[in-house]
PDB file of N, CA, C and O in Angstrom:
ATOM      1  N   UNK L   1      -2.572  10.302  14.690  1.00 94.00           N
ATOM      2  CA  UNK L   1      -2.694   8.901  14.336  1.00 94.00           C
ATOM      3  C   UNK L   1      -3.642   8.240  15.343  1.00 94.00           C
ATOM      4  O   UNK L   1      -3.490   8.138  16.560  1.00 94.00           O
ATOM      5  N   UNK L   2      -4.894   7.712  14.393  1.00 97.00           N
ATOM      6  CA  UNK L   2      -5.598   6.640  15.730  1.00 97.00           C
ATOM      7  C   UNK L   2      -4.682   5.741  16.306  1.00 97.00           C
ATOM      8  O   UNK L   2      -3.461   5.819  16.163  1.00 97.00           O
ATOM      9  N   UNK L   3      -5.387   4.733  17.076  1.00 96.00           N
ATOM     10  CA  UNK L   3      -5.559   3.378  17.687  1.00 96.00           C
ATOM     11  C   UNK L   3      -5.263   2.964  16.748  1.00 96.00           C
ATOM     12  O   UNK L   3      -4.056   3.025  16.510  1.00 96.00           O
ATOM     13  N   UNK L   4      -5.973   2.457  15.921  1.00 97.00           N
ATOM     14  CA  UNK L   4      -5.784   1.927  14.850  1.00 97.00           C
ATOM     15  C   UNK L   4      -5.124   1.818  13.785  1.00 97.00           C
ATOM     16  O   UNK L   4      -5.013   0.805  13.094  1.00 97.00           O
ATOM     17  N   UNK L   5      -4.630   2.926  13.599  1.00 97.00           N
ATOM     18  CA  UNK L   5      -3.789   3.197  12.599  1.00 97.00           C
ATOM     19  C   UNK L   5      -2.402   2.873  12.993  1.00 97.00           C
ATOM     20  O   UNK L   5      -1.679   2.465  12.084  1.00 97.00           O
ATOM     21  N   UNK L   6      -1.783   3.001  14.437  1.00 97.00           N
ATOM     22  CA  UNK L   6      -0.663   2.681  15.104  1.00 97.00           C
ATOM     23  C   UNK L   6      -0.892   1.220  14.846  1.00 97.00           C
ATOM     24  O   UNK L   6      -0.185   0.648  14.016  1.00 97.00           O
ATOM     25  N   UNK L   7      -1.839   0.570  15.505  1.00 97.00           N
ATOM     26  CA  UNK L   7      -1.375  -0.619  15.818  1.00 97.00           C
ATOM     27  C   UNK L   7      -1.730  -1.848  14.677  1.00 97.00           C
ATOM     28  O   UNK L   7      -1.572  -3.037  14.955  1.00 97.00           O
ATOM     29  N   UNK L   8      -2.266  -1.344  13.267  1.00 97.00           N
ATOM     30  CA  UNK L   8      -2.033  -1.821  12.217  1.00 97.00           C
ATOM     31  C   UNK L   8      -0.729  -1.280  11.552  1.00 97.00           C
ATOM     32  O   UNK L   8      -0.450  -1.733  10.442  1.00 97.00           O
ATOM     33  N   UNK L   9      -0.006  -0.470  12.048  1.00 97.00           N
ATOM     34  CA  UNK L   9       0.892  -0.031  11.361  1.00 97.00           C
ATOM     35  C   UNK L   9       0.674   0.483   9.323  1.00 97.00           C
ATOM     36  O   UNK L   9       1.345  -0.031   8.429  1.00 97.00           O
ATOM     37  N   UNK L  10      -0.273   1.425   9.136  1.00 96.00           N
ATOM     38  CA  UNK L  10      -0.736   1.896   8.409  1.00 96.00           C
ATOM     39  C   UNK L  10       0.077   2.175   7.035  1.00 96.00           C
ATOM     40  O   UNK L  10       0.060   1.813   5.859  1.00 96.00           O
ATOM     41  N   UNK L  11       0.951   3.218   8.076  1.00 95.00           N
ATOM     42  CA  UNK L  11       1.946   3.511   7.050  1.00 95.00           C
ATOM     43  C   UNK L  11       3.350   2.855   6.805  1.00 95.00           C
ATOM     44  O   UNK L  11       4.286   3.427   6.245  1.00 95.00           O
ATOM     45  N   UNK L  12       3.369   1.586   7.300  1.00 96.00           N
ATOM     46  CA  UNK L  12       4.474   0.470   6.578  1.00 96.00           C
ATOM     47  C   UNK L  12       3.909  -0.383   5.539  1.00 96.00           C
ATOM     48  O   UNK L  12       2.925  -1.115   5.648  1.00 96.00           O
ATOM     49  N   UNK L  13       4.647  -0.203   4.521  1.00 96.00           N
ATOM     50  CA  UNK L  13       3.994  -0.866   3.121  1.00 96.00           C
ATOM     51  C   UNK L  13       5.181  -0.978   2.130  1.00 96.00           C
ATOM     52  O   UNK L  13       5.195  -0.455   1.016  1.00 96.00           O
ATOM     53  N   UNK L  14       6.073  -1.647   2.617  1.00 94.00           N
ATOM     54  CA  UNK L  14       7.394  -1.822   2.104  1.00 94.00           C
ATOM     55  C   UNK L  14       7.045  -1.976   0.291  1.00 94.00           C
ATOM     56  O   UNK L  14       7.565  -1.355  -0.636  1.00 94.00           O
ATOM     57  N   UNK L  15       5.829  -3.188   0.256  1.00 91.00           N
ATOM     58  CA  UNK L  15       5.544  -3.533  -1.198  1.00 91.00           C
ATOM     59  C   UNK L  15       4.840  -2.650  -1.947  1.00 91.00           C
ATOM     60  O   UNK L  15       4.466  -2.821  -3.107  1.00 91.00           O
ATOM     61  N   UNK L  16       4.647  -1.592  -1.179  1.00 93.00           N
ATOM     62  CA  UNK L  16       3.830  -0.430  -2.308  1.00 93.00           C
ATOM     63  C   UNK L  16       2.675  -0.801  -3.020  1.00 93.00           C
ATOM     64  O   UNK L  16       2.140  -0.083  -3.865  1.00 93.00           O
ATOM     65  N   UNK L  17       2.045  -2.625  -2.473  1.00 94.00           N
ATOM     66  CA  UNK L  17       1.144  -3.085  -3.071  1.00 94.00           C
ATOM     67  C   UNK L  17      -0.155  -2.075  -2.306  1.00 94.00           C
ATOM     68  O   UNK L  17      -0.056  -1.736  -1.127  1.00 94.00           O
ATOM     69  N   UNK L  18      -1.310  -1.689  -3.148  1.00 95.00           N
ATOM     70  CA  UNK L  18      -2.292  -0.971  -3.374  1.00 95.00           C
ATOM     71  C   UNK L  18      -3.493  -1.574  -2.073  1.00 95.00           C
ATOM     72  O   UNK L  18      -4.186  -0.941  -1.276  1.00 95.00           O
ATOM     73  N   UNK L  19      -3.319  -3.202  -2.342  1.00 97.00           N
ATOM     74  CA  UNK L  19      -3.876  -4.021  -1.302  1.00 97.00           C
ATOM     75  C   UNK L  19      -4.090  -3.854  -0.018  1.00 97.00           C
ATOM     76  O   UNK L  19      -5.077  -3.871   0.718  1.00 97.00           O
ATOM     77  N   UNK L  20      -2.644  -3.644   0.132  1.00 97.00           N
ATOM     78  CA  UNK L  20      -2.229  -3.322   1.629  1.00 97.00           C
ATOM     79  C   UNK L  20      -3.082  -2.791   2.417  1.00 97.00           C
ATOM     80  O   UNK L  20      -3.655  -3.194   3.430  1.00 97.00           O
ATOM     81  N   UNK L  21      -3.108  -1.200   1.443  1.00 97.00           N
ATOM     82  CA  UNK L  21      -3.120   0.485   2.178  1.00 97.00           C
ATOM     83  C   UNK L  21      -4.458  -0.044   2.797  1.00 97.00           C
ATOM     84  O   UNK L  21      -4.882   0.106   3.943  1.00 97.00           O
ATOM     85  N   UNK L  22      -5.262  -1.007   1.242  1.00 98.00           N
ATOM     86  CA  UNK L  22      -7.067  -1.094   1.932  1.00 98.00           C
ATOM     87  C   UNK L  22      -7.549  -1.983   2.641  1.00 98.00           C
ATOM     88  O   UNK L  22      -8.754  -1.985   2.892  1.00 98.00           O
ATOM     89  N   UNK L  23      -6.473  -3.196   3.250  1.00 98.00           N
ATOM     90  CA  UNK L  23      -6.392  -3.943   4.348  1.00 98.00           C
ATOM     91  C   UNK L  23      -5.940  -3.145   5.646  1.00 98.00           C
ATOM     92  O   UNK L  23      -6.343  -3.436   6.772  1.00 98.00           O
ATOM     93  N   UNK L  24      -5.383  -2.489   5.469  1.00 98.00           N
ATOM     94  CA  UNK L  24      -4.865  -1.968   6.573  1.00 98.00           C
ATOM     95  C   UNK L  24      -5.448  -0.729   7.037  1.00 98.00           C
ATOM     96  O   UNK L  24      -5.310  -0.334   8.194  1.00 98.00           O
ATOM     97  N   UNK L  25      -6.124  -0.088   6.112  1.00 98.00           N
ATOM     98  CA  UNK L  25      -7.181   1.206   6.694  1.00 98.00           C
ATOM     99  C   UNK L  25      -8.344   0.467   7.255  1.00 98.00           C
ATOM    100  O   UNK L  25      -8.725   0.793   8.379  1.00 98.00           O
ATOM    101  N   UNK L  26      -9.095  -0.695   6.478  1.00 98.00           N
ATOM    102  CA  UNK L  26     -10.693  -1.027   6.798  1.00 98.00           C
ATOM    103  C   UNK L  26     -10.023  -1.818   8.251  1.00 98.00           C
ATOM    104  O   UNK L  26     -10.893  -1.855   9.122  1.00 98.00           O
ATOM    105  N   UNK L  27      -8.855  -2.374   8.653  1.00 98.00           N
ATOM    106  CA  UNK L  27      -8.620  -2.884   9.889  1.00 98.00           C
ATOM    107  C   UNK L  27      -8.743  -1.757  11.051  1.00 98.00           C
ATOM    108  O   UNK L  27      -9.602  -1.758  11.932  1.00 98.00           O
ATOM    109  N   UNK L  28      -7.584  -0.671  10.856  1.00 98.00           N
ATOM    110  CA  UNK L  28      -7.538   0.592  11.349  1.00 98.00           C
ATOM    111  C   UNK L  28      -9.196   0.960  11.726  1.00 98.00           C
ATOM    112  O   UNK L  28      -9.592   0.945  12.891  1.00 98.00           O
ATOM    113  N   UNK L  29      -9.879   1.212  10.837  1.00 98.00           N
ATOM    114  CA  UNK L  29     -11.598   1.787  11.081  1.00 98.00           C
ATOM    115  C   UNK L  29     -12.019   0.719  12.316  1.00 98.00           C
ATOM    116  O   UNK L  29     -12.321   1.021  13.471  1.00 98.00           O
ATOM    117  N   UNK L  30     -11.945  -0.605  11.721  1.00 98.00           N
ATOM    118  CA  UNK L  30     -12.669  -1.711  13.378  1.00 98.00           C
ATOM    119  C   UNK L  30     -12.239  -1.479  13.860  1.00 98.00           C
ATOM    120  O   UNK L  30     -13.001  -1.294  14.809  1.00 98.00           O
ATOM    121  N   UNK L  31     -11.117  -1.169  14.227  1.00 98.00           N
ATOM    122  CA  UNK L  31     -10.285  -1.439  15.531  1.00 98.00           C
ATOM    123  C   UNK L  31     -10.519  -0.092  16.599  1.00 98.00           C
ATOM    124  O   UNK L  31     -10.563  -0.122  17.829  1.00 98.00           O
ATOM    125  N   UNK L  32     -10.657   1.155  15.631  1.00 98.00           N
ATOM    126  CA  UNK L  32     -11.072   2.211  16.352  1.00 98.00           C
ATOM    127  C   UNK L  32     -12.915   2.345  16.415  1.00 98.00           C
ATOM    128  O   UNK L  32     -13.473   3.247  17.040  1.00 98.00           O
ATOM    129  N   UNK L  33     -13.457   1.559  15.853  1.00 98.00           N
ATOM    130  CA  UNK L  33     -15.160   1.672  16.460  1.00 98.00           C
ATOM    131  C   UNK L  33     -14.888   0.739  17.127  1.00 98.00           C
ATOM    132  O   UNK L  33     -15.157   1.224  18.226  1.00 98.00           O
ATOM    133  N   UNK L  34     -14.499  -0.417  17.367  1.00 98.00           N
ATOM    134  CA  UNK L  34     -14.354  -1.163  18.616  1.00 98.00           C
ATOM    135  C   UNK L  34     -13.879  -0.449  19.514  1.00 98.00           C
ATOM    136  O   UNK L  34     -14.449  -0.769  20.557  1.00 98.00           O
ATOM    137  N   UNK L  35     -12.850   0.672  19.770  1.00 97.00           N
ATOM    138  CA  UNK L  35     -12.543   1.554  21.085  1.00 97.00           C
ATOM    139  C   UNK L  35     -13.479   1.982  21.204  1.00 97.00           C
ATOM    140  O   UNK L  35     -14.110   1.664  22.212  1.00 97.00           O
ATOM    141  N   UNK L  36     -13.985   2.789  20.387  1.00 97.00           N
ATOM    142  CA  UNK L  36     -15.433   3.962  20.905  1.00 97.00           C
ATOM    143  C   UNK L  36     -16.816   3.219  20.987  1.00 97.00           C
ATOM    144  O   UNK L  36     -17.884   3.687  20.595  1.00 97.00           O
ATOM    145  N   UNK L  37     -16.572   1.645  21.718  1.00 97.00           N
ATOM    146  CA  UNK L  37     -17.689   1.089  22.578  1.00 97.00           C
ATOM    147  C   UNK L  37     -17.761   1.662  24.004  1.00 97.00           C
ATOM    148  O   UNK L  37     -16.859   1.365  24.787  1.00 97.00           O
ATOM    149  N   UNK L  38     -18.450   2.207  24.274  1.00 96.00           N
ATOM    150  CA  UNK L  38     -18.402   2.464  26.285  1.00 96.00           C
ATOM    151  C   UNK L  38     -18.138   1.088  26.893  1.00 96.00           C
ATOM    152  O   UNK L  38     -18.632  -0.025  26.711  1.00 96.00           O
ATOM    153  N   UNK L  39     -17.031   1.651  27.802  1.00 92.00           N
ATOM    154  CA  UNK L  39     -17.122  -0.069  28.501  1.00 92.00           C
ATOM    155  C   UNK L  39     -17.429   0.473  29.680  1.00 92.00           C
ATOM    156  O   UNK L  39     -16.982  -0.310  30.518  1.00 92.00           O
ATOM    157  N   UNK L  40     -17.983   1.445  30.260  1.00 91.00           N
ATOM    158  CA  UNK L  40     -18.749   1.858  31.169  1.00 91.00           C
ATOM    159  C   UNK L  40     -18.178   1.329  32.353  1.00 91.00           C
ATOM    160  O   UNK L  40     -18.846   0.991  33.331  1.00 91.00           O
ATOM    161  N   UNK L  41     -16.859   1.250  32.263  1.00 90.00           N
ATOM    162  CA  UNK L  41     -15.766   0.562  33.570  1.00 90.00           C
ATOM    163  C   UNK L  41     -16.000  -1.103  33.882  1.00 90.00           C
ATOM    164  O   UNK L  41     -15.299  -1.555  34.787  1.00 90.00           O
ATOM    165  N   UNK L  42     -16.892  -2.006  33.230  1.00 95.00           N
ATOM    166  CA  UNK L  42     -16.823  -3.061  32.707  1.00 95.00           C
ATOM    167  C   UNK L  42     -15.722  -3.515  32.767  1.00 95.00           C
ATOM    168  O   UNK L  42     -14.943  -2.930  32.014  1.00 95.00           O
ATOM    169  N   UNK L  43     -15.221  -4.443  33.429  1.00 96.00           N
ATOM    170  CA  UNK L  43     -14.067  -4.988  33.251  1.00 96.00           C
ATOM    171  C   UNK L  43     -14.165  -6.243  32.039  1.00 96.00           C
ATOM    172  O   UNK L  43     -13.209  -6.355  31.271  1.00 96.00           O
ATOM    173  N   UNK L  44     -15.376  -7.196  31.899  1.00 96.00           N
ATOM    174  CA  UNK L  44     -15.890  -8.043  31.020  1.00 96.00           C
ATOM    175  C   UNK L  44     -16.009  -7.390  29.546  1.00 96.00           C
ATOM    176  O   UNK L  44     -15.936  -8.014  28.488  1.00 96.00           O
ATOM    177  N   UNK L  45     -16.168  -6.268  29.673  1.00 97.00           N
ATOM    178  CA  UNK L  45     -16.483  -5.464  28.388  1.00 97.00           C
ATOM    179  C   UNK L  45     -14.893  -5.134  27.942  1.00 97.00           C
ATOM    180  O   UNK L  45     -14.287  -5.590  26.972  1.00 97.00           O
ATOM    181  N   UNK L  46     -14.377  -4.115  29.054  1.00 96.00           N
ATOM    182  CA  UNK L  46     -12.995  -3.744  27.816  1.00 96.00           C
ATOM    183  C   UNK L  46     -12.169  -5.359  27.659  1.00 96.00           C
ATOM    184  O   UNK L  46     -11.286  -5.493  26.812  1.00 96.00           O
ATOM    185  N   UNK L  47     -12.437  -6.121  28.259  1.00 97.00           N
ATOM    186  CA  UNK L  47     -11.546  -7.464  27.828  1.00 97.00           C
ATOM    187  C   UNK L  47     -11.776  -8.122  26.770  1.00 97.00           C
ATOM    188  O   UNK L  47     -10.930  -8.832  26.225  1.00 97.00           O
ATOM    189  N   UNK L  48     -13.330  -7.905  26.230  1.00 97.00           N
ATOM    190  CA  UNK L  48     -14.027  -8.326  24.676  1.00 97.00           C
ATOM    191  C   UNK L  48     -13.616  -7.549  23.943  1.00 97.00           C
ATOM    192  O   UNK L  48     -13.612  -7.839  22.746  1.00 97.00           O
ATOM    193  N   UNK L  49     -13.048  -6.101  24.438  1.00 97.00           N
ATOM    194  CA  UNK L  49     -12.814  -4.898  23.159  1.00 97.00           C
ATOM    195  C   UNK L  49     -11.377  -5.372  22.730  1.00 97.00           C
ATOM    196  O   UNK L  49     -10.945  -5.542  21.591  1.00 97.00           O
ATOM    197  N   UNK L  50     -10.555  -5.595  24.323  1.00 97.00           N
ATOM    198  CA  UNK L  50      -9.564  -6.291  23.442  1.00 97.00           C
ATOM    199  C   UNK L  50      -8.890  -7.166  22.981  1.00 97.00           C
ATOM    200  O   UNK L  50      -7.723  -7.205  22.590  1.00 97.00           O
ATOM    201  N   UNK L  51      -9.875  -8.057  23.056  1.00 98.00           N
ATOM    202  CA  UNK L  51     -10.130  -9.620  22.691  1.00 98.00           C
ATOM    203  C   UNK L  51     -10.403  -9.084  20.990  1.00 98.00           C
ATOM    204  O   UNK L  51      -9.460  -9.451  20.290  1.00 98.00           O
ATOM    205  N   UNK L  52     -11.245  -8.475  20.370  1.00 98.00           N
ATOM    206  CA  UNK L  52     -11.734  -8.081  19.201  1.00 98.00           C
ATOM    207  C   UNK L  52     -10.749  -7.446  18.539  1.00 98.00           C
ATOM    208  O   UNK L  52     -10.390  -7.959  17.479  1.00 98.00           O
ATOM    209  N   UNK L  53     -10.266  -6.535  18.870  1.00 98.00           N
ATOM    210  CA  UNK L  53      -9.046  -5.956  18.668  1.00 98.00           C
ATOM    211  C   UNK L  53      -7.993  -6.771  18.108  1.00 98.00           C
ATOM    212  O   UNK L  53      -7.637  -6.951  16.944  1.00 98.00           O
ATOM    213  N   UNK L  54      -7.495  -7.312  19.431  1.00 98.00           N
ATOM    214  CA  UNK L  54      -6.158  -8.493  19.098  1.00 98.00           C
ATOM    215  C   UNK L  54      -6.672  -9.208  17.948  1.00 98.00           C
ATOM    216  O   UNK L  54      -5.736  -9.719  17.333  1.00 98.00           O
ATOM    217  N   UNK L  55      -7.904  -9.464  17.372  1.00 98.00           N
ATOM    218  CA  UNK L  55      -8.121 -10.378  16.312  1.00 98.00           C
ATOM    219  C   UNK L  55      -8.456  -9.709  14.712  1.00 98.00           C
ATOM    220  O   UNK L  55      -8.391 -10.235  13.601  1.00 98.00           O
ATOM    221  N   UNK L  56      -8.761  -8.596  15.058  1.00 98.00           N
ATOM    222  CA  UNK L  56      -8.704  -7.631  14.290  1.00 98.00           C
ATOM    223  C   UNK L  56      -7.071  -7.588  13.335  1.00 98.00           C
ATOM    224  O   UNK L  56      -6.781  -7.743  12.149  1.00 98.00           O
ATOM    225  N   UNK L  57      -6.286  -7.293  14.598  1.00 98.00           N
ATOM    226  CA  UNK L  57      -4.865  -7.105  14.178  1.00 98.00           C
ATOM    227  C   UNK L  57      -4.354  -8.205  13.148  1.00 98.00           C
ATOM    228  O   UNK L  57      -3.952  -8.032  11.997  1.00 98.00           O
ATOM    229  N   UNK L  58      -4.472  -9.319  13.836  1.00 98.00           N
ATOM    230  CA  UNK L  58      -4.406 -10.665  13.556  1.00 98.00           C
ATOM    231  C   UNK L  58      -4.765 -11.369  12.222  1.00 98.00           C
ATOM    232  O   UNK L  58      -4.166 -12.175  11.510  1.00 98.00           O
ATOM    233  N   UNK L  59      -6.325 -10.578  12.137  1.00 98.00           N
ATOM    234  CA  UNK L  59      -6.899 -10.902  10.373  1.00 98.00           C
ATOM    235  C   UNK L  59      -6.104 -10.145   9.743  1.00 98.00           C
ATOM    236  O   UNK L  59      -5.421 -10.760   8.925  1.00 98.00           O
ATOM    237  N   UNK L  60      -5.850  -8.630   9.816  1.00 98.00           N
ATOM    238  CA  UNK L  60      -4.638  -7.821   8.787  1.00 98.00           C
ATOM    239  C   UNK L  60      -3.341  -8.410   8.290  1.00 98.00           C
ATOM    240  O   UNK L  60      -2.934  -8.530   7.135  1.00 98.00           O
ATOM    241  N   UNK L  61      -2.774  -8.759   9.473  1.00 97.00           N
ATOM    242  CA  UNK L  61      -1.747  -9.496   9.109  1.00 97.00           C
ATOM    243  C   UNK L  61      -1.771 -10.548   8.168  1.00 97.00           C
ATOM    244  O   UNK L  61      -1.286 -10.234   7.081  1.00 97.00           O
ATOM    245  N   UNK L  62      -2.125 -11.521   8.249  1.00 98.00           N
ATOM    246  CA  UNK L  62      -2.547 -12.317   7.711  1.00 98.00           C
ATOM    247  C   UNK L  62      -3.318 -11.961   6.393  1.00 98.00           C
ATOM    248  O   UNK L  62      -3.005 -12.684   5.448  1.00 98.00           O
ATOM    249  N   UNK L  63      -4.042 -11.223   6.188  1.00 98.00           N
ATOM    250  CA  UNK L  63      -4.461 -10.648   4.789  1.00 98.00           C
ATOM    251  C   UNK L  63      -3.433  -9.848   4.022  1.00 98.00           C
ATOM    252  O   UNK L  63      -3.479  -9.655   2.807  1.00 98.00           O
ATOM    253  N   UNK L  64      -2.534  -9.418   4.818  1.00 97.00           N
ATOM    254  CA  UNK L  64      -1.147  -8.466   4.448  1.00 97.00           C
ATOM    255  C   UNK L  64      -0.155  -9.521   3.697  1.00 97.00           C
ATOM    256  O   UNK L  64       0.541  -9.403   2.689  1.00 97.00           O
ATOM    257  N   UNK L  65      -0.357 -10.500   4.516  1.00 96.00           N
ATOM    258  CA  UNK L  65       0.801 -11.592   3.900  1.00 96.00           C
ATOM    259  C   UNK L  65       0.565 -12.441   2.831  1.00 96.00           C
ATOM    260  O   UNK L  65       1.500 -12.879   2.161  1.00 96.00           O
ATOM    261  N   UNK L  66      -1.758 -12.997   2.377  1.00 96.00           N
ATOM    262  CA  UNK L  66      -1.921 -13.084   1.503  1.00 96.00           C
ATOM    263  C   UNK L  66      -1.911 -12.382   0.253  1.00 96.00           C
ATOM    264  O   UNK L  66      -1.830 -12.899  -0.861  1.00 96.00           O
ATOM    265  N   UNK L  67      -2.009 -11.036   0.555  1.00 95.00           N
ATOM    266  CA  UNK L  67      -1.797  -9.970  -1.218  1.00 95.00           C
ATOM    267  C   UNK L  67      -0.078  -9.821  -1.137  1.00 95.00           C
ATOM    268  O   UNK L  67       0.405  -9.812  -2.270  1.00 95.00           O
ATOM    269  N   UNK L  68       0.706  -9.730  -0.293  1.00 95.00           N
ATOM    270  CA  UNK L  68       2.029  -9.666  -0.763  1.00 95.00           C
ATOM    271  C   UNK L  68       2.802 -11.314  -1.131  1.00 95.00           C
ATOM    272  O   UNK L  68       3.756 -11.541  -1.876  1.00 95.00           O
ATOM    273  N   UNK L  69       2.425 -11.761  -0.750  1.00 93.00           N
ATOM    274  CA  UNK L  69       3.364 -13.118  -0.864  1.00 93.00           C
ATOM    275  C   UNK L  69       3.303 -13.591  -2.542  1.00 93.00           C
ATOM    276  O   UNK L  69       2.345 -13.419  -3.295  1.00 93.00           O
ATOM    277  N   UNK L  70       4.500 -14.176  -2.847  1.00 91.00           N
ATOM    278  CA  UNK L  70       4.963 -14.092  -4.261  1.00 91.00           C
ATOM    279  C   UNK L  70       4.987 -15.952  -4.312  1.00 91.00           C
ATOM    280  O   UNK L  70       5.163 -16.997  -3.686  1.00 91.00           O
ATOM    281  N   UNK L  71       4.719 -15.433  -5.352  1.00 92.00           N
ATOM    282  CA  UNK L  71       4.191 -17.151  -6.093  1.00 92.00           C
ATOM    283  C   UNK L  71       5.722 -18.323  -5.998  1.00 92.00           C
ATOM    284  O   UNK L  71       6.879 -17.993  -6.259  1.00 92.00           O
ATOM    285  N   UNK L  72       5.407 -19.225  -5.704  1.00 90.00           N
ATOM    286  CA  UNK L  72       6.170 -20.039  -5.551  1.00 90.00           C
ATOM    287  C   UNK L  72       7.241 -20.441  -6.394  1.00 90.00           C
ATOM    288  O   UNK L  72       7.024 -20.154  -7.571  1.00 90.00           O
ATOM    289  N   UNK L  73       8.658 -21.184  -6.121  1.00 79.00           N
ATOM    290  CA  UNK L  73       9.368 -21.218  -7.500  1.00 79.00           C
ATOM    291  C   UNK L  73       9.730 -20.010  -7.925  1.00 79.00           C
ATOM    292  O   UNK L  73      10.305 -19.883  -9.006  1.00 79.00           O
TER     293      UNK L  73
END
């Protein structure tokens, strides 16, 4: 399991919605080419990787909760 795939949590998909799997893989993919930037011991650099990251996570979620969430009423 990448980076990515852990920390999108890939394979939780309680709703079996189809949406999900492809929110949550194309997150998984950034999140792991954002690791495999050199931060060449950069301390300014890995703090943007995981500055990018954390927001990465952040858009999934949030896209996770727009394709599952059920219509009002």
């Amino acid at each position: 399991m990448s980076k990515g795939e852990y920390r999108v949590g890939v394979s939780f998909n309680p709703s079996g919605e189809y949406r999900v799997v492809n929110i949550k893989t194309a997150a998984a993919e950034l999140i792991d080419l954002i690791e495999n930037i050199p931060d060449l011991e950069m301390a300014e650099r890995k703090r943007l990787k995981a500055l990018a990251q954390t927001e990465v996570e952040s858009a999934a979620m949030w896209a996770v909760k727009a394709a599952t969430k059920k219509p009002e009423g």
